[in-house]
Tab-separated table of N, CA and C and ligand atoms in Angstrom:
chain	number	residue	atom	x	y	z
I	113	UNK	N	-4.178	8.995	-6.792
I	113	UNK	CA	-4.859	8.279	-5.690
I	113	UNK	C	-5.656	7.107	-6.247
I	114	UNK	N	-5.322	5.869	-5.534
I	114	UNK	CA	-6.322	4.682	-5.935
I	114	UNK	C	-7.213	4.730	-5.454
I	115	UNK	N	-8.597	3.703	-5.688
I	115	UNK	CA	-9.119	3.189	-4.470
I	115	UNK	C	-9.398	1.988	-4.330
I	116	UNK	N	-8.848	1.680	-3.280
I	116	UNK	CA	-8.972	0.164	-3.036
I	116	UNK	C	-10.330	-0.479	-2.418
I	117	UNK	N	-10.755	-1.174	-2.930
I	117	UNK	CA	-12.109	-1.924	-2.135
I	117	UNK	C	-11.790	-2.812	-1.010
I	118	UNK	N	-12.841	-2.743	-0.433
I	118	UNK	CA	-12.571	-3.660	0.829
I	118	UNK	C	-11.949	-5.182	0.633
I	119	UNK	N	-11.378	-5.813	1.446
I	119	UNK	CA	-11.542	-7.131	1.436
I	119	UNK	C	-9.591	-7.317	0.801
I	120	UNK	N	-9.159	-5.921	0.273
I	120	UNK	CA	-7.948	-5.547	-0.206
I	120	UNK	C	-7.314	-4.851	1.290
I	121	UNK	N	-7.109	-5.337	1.898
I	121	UNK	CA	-6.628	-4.572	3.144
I	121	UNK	C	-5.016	-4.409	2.528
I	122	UNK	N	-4.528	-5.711	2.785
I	122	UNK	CA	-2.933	-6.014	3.208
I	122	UNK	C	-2.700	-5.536	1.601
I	123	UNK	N	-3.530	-5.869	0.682
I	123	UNK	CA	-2.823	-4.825	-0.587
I	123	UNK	C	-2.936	-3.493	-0.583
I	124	UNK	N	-3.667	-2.841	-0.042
I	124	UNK	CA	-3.576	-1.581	0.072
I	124	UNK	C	-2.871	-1.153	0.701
I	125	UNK	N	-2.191	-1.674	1.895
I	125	UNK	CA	-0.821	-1.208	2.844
I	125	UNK	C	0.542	-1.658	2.006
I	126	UNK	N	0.772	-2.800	0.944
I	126	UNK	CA	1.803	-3.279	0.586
I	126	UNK	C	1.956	-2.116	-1.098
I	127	UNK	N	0.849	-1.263	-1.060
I	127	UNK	CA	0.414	-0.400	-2.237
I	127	UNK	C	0.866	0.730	-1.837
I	128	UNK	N	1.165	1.306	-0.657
I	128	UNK	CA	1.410	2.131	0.148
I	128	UNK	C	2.679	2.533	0.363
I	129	UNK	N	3.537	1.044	0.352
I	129	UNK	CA	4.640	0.792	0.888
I	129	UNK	C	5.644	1.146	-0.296
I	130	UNK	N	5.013	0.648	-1.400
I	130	UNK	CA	6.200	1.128	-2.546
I	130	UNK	C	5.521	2.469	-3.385
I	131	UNK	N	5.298	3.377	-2.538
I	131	UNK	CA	4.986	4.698	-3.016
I	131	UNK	C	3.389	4.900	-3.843
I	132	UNK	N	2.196	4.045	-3.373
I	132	UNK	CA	1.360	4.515	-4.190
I	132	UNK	C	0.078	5.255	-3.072
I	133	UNK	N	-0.381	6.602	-3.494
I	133	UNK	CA	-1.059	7.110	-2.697
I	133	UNK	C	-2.975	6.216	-2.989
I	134	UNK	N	-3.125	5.353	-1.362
I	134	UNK	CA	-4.014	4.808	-1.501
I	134	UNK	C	-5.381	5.587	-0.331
I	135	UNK	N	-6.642	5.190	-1.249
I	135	UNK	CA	-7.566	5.033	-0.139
I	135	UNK	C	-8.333	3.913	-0.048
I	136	UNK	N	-8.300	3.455	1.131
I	136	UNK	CA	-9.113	2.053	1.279
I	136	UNK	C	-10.346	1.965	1.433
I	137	UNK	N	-11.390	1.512	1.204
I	137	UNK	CA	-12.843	1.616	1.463
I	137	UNK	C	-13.123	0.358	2.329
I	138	UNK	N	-13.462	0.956	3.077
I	138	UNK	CA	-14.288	0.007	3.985
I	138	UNK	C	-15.468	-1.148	4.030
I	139	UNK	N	-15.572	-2.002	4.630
I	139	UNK	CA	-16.727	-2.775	4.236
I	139	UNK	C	-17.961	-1.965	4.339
I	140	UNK	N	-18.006	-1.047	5.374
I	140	UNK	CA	-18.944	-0.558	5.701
I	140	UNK	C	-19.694	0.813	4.759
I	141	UNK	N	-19.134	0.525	3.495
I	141	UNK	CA	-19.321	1.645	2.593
I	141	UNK	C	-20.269	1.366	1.311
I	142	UNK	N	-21.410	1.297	0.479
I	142	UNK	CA	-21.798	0.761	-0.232
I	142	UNK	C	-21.312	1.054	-1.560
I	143	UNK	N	-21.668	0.092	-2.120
I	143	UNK	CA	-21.313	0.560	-3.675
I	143	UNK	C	-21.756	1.872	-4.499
I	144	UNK	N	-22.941	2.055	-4.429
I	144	UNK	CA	-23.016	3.760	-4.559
I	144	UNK	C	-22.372	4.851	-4.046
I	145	UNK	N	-21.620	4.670	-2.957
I	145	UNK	CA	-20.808	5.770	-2.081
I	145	UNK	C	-19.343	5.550	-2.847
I	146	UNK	N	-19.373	3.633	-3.261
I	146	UNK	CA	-17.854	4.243	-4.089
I	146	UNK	C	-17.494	4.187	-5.042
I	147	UNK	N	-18.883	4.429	-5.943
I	147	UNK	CA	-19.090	4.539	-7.674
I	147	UNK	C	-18.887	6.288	-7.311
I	148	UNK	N	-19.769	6.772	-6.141
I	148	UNK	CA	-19.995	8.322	-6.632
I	148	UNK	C	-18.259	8.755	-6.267
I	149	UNK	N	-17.318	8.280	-5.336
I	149	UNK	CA	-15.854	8.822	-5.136
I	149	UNK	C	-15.200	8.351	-6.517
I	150	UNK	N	-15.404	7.271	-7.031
I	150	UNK	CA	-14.225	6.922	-7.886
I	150	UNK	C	-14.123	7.970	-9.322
I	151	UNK	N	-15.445	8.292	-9.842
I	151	UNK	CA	-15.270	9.468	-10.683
I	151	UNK	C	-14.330	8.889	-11.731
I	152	UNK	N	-13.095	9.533	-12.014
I	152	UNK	CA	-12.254	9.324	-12.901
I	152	UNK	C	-11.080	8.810	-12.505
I	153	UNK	N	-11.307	8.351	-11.010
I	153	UNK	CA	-9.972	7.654	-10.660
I	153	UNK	C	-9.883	5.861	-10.423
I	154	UNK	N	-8.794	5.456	-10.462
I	154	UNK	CA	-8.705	3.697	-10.438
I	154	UNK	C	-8.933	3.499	-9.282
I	155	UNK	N	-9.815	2.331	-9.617
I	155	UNK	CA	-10.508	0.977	-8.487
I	155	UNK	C	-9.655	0.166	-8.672
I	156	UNK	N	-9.446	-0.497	-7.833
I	156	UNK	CA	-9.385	-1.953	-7.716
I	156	UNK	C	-9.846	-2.873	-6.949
I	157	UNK	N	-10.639	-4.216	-6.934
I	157	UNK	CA	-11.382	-4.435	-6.679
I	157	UNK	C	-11.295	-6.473	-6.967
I	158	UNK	N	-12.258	-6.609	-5.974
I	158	UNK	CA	-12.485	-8.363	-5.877
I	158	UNK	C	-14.236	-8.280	-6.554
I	159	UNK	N	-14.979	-7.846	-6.479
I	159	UNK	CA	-16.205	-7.472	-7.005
I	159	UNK	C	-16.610	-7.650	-8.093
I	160	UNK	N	-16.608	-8.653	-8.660
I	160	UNK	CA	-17.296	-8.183	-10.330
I	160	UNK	C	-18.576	-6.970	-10.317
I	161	UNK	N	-19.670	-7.351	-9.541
I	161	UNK	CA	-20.761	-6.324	-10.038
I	161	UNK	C	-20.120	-4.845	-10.063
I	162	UNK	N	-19.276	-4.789	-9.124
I	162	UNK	CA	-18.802	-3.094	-8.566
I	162	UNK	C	-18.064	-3.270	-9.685
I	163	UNK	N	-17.147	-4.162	-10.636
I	163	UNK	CA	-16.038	-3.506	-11.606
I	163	UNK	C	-16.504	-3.126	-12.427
I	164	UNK	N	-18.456	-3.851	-12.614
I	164	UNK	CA	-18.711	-3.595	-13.948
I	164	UNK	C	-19.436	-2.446	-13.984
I	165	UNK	N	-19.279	-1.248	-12.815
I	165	UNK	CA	-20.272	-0.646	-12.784
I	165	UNK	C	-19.458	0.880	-12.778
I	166	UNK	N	-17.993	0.211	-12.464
I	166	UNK	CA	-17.073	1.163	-12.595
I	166	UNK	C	-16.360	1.104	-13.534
I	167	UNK	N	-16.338	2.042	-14.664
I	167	UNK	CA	-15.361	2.295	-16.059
I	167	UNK	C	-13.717	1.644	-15.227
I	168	UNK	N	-13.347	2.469	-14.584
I	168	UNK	CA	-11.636	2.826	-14.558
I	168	UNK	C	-11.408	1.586	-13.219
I	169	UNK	N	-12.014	0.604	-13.669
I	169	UNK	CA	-11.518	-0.475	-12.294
I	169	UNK	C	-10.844	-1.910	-12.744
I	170	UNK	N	-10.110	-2.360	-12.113
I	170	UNK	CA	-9.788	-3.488	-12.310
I	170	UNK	C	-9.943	-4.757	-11.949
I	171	UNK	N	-10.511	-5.973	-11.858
I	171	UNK	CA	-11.352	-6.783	-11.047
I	171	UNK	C	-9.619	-7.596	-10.741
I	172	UNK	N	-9.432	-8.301	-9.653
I	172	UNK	CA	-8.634	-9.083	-9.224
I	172	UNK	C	-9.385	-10.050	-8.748
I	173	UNK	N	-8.450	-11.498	-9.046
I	173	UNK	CA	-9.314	-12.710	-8.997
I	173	UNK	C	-8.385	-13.491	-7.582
I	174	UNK	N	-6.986	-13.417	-6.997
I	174	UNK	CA	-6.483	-13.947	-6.733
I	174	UNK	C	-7.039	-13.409	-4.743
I	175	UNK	N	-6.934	-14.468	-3.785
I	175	UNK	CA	-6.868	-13.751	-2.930
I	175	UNK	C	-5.682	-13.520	-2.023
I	176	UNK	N	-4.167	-14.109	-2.793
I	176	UNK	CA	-2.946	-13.934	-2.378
I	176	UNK	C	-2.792	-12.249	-2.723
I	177	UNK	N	-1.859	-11.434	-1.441
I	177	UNK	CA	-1.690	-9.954	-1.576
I	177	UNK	C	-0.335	-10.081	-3.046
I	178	UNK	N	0.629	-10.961	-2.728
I	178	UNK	CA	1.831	-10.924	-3.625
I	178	UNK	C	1.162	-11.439	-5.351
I	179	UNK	N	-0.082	-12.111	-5.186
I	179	UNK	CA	-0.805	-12.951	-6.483
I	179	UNK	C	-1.267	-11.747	-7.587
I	180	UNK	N	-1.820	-11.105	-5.950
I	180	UNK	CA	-2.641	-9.911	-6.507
I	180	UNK	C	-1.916	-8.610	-7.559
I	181	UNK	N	-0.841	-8.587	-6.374
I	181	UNK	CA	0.481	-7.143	-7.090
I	181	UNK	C	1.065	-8.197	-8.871
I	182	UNK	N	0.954	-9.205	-8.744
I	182	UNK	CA	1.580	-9.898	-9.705
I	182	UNK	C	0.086	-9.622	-10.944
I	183	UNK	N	-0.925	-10.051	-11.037
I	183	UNK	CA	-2.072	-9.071	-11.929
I	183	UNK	C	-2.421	-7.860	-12.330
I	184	UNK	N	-1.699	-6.865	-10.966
I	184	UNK	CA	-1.840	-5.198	-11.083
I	184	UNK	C	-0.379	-4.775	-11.872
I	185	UNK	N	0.114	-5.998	-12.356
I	185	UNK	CA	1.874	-5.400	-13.125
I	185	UNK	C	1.521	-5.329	-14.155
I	186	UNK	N	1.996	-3.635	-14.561
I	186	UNK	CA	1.561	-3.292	-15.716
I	186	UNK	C	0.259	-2.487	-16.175
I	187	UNK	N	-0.188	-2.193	-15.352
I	187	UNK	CA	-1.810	-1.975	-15.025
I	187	UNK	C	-1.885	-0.501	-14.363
I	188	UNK	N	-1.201	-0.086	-13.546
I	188	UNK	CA	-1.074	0.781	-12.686
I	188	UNK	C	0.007	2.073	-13.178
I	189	UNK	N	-0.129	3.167	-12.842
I	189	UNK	CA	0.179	4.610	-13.441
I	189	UNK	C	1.621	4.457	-12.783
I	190	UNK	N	2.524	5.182	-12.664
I	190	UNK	CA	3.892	5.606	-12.113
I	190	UNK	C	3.446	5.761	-10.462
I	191	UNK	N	4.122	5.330	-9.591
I	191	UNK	CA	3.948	5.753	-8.056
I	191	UNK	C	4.329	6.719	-7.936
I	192	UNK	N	3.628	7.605	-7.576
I	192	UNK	CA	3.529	9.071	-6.243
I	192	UNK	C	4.898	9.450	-5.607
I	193	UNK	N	4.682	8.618	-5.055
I	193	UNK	CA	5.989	8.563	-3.969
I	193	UNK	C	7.089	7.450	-4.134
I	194	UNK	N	8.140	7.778	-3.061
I	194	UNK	CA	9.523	6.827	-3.073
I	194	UNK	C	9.237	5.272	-2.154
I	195	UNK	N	9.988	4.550	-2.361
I	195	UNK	CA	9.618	3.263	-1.493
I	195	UNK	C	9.961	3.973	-0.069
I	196	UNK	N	8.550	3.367	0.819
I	196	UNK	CA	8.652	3.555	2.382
I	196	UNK	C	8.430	4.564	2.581
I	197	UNK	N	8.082	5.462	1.928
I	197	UNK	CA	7.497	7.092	1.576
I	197	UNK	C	6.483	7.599	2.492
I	198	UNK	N	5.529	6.270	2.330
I	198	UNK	CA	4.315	6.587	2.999
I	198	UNK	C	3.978	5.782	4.016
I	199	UNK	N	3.264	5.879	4.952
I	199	UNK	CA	2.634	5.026	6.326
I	199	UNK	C	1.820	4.308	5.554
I	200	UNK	N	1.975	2.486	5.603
I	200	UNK	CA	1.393	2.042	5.196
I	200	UNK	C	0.034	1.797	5.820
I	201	UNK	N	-0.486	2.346	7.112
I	201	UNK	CA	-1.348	2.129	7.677
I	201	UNK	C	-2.487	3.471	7.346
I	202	UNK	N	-1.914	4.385	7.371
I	202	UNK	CA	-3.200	5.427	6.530
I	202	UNK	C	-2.557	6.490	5.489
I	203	UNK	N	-0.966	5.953	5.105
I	203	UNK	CA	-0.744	6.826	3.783
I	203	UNK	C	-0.615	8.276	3.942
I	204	UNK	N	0.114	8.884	5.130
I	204	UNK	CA	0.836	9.872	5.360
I	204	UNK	C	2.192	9.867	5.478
I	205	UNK	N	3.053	11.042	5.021
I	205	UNK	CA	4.432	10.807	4.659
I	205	UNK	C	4.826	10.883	6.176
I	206	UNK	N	6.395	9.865	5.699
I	206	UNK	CA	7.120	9.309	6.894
I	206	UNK	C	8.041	10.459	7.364
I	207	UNK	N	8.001	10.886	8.648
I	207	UNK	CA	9.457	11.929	8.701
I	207	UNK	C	10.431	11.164	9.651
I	208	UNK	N	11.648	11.629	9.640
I	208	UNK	CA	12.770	11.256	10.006
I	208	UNK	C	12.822	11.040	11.550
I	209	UNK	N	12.444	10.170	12.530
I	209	UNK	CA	13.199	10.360	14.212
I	209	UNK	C	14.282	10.276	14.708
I	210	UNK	N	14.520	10.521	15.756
I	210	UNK	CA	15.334	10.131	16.682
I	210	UNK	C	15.553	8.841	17.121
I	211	UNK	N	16.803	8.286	16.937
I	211	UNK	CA	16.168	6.486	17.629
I	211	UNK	C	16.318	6.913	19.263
I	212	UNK	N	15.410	6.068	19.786
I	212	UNK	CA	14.989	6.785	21.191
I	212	UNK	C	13.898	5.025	21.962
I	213	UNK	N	14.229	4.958	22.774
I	213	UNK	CA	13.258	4.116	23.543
I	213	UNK	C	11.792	3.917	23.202
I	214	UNK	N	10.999	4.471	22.083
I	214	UNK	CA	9.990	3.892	21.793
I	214	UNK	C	9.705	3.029	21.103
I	215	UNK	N	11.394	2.851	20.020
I	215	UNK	CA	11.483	1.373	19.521
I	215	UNK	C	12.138	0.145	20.170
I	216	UNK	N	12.418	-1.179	19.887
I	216	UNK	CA	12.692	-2.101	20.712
I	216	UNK	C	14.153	-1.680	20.456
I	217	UNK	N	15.037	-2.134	21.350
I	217	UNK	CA	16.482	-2.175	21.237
I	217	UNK	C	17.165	-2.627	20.450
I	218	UNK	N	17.052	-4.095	19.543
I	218	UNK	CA	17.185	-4.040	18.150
I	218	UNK	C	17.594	-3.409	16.878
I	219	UNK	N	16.498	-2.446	17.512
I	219	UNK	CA	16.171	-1.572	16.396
I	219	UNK	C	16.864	-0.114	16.302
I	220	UNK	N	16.966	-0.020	17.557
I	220	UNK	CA	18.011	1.372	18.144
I	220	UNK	C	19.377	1.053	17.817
I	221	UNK	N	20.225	-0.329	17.915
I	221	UNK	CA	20.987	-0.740	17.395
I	221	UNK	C	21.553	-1.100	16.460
I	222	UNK	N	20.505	-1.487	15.395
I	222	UNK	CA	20.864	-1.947	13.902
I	222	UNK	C	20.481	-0.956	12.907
I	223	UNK	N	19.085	-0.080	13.382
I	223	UNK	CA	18.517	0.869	11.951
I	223	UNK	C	19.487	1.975	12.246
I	224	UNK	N	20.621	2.576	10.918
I	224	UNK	CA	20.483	3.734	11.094
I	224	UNK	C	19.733	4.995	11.617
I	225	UNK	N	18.484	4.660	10.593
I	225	UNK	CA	17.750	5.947	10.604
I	225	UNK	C	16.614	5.594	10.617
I	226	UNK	N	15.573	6.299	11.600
I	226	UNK	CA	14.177	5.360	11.644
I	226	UNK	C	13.236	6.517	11.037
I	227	UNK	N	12.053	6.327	10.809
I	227	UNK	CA	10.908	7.195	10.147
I	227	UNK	C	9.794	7.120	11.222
I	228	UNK	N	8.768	8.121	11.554
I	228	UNK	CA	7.423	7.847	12.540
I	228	UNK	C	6.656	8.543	11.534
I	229	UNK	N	5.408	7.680	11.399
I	229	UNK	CA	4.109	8.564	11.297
I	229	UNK	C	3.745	9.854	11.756
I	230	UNK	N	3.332	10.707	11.804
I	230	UNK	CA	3.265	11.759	12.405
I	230	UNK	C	2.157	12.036	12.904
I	231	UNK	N	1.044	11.139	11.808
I	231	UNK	CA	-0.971	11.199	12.077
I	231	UNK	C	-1.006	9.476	12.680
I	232	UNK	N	-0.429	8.917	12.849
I	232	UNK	CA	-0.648	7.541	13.357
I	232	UNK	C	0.159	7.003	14.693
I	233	UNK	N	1.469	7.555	14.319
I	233	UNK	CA	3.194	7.330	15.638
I	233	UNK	C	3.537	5.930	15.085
I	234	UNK	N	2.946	5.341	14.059
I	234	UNK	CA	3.763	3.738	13.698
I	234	UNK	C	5.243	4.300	13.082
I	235	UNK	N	5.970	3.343	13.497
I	235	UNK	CA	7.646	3.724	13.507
I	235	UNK	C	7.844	2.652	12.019
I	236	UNK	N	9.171	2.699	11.254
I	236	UNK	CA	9.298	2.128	10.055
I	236	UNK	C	10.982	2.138	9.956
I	237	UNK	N	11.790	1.949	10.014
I	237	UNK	CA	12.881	1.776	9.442
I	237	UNK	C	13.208	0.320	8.912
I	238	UNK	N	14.946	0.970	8.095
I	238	UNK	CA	14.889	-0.281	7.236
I	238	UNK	C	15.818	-1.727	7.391
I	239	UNK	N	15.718	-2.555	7.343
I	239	UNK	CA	16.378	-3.521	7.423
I	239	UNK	C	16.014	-4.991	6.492
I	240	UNK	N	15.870	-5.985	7.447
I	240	UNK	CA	16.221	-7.457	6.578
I	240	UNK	C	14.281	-7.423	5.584
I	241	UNK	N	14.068	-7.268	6.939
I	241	UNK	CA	12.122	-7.156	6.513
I	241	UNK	C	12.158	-6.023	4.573
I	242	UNK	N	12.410	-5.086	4.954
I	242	UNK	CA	12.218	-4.373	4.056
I	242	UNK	C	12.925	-4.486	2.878
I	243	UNK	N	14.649	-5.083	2.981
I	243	UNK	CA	15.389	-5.676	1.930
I	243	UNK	C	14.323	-6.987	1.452
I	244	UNK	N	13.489	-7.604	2.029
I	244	UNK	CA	12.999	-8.575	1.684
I	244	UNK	C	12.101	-8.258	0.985
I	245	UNK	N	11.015	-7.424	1.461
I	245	UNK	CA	9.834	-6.717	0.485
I	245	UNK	C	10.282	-6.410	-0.891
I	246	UNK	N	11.544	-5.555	-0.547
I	246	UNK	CA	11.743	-4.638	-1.807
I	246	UNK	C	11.936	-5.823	-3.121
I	247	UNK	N	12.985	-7.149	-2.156
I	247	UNK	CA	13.342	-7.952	-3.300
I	247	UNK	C	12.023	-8.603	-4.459
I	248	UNK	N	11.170	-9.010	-3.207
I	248	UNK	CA	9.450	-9.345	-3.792
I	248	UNK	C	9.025	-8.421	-4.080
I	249	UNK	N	9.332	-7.421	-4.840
I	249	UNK	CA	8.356	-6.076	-5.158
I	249	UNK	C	8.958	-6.290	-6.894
I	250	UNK	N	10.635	-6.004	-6.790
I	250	UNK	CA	11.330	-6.076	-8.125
I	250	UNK	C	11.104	-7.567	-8.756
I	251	UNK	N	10.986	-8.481	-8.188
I	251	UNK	CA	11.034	-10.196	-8.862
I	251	UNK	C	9.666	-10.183	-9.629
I	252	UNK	N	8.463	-9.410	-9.025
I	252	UNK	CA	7.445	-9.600	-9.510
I	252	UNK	C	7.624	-8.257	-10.750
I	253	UNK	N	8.124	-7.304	-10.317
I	253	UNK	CA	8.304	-6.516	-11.830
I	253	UNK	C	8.190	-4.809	-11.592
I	254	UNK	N	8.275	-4.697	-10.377
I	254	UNK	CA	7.521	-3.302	-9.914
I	254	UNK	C	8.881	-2.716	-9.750
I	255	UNK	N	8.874	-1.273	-9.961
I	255	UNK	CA	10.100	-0.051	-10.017
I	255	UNK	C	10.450	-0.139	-8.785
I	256	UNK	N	11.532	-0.082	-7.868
I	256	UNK	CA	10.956	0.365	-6.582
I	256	UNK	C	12.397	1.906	-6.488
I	257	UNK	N	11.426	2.802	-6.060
I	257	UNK	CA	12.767	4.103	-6.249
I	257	UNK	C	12.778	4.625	-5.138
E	677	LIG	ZN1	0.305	6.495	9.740
C-alpha cells in the first residue's frame, strides 16, 4: 500500500489503474496524521517539508500525472495487482458484469467483457482508451501484467 499525498489525485487513480494498491490523503488531513499512518510504508508526495519528515517518501517535482509516473520509474516495489485490477476511484477489485443498459450502447457493443466496482458501481472495460493508457504506461517503462 502507498500513500499518496494530496494534490496527487489523478496519480493516485492512474497508480491504481496499473495494479498498485493506493491510499490517497486528503487535503483535509495534516501532516502529523500522515507521518503517524505512513510508519514503514511509501509516500509520495509534492511537499518537501512532509518528505523530509518522512524516511520512506519520495518528493515529486513535476505537476504533469504522466511527468510524475516518469520520476516514480524505478522507484516503486512490484504492483499488487494486474492492470485494471483495481477501481481507480477508491481501489477495490473489479468483478466481472453483465453488459446490460447501465452502460452507454457503445459500450454494450464493442466491450467484450465489462468490470463494475462493487463499493463504488463505476463500470471499466477495455478498449481504445485503455489500449492507449497501457501504451503510455510501457513507453514510459512500467510492467503492465
Ligand atoms: Zn470503486
Amino acid at each position: 500500500m502507498i500513500i499518496v499525498d494530496s494534490m496527487l489525485g489523478k496519480l493516485s487513480r492512474y497508480l491504481r489503474l496499473i495494479g498498485y494498491e493506493v491510499e490517497y490523503i486528503g487535503s483535509d488531513k495534516d501532516d502529523s496524521y500522515i507521518i503517524s499512518i505512513c510508519k514503514d510504508r511509501l509516500m509520495i508526495t509534492r511537499d518537501r517539508q512532509l518528505h523530509e519528515r518522512v524516511a520512506n517518501s519520495i518528493l515529486l517535482r513535476s505537476f504533469d500525472t504522466l511527468e510524475q509516473l516518469k520520476e516514480l520509474k524505478g522507484k516503486l516495489p512490484p504492483a499488487e495487482h494486474s492492470f485494471m485490477e483495481l477501481c481507480s476511484v477508491c481501489g477495490t477489485i473489479v468483478e466481472r458484469a453483465e453488459l446490460n443498459g447501465d452502460v452507454p450502447d457503445y459500450v454494450n457493443k464493442n466491450a467484450k467483457e465489462i468490470f463494475r466496482c462493487k463499493k463504488c458501481g463505476r463500470y471499466y472495460w477495455n478498449g481504445s482508451h485503455t489500449d492507449h493508457f497501457r501504451k503510455q504506461m510501457e513507453m514510459i517503462g512500467y510492467e503492465i501484467h
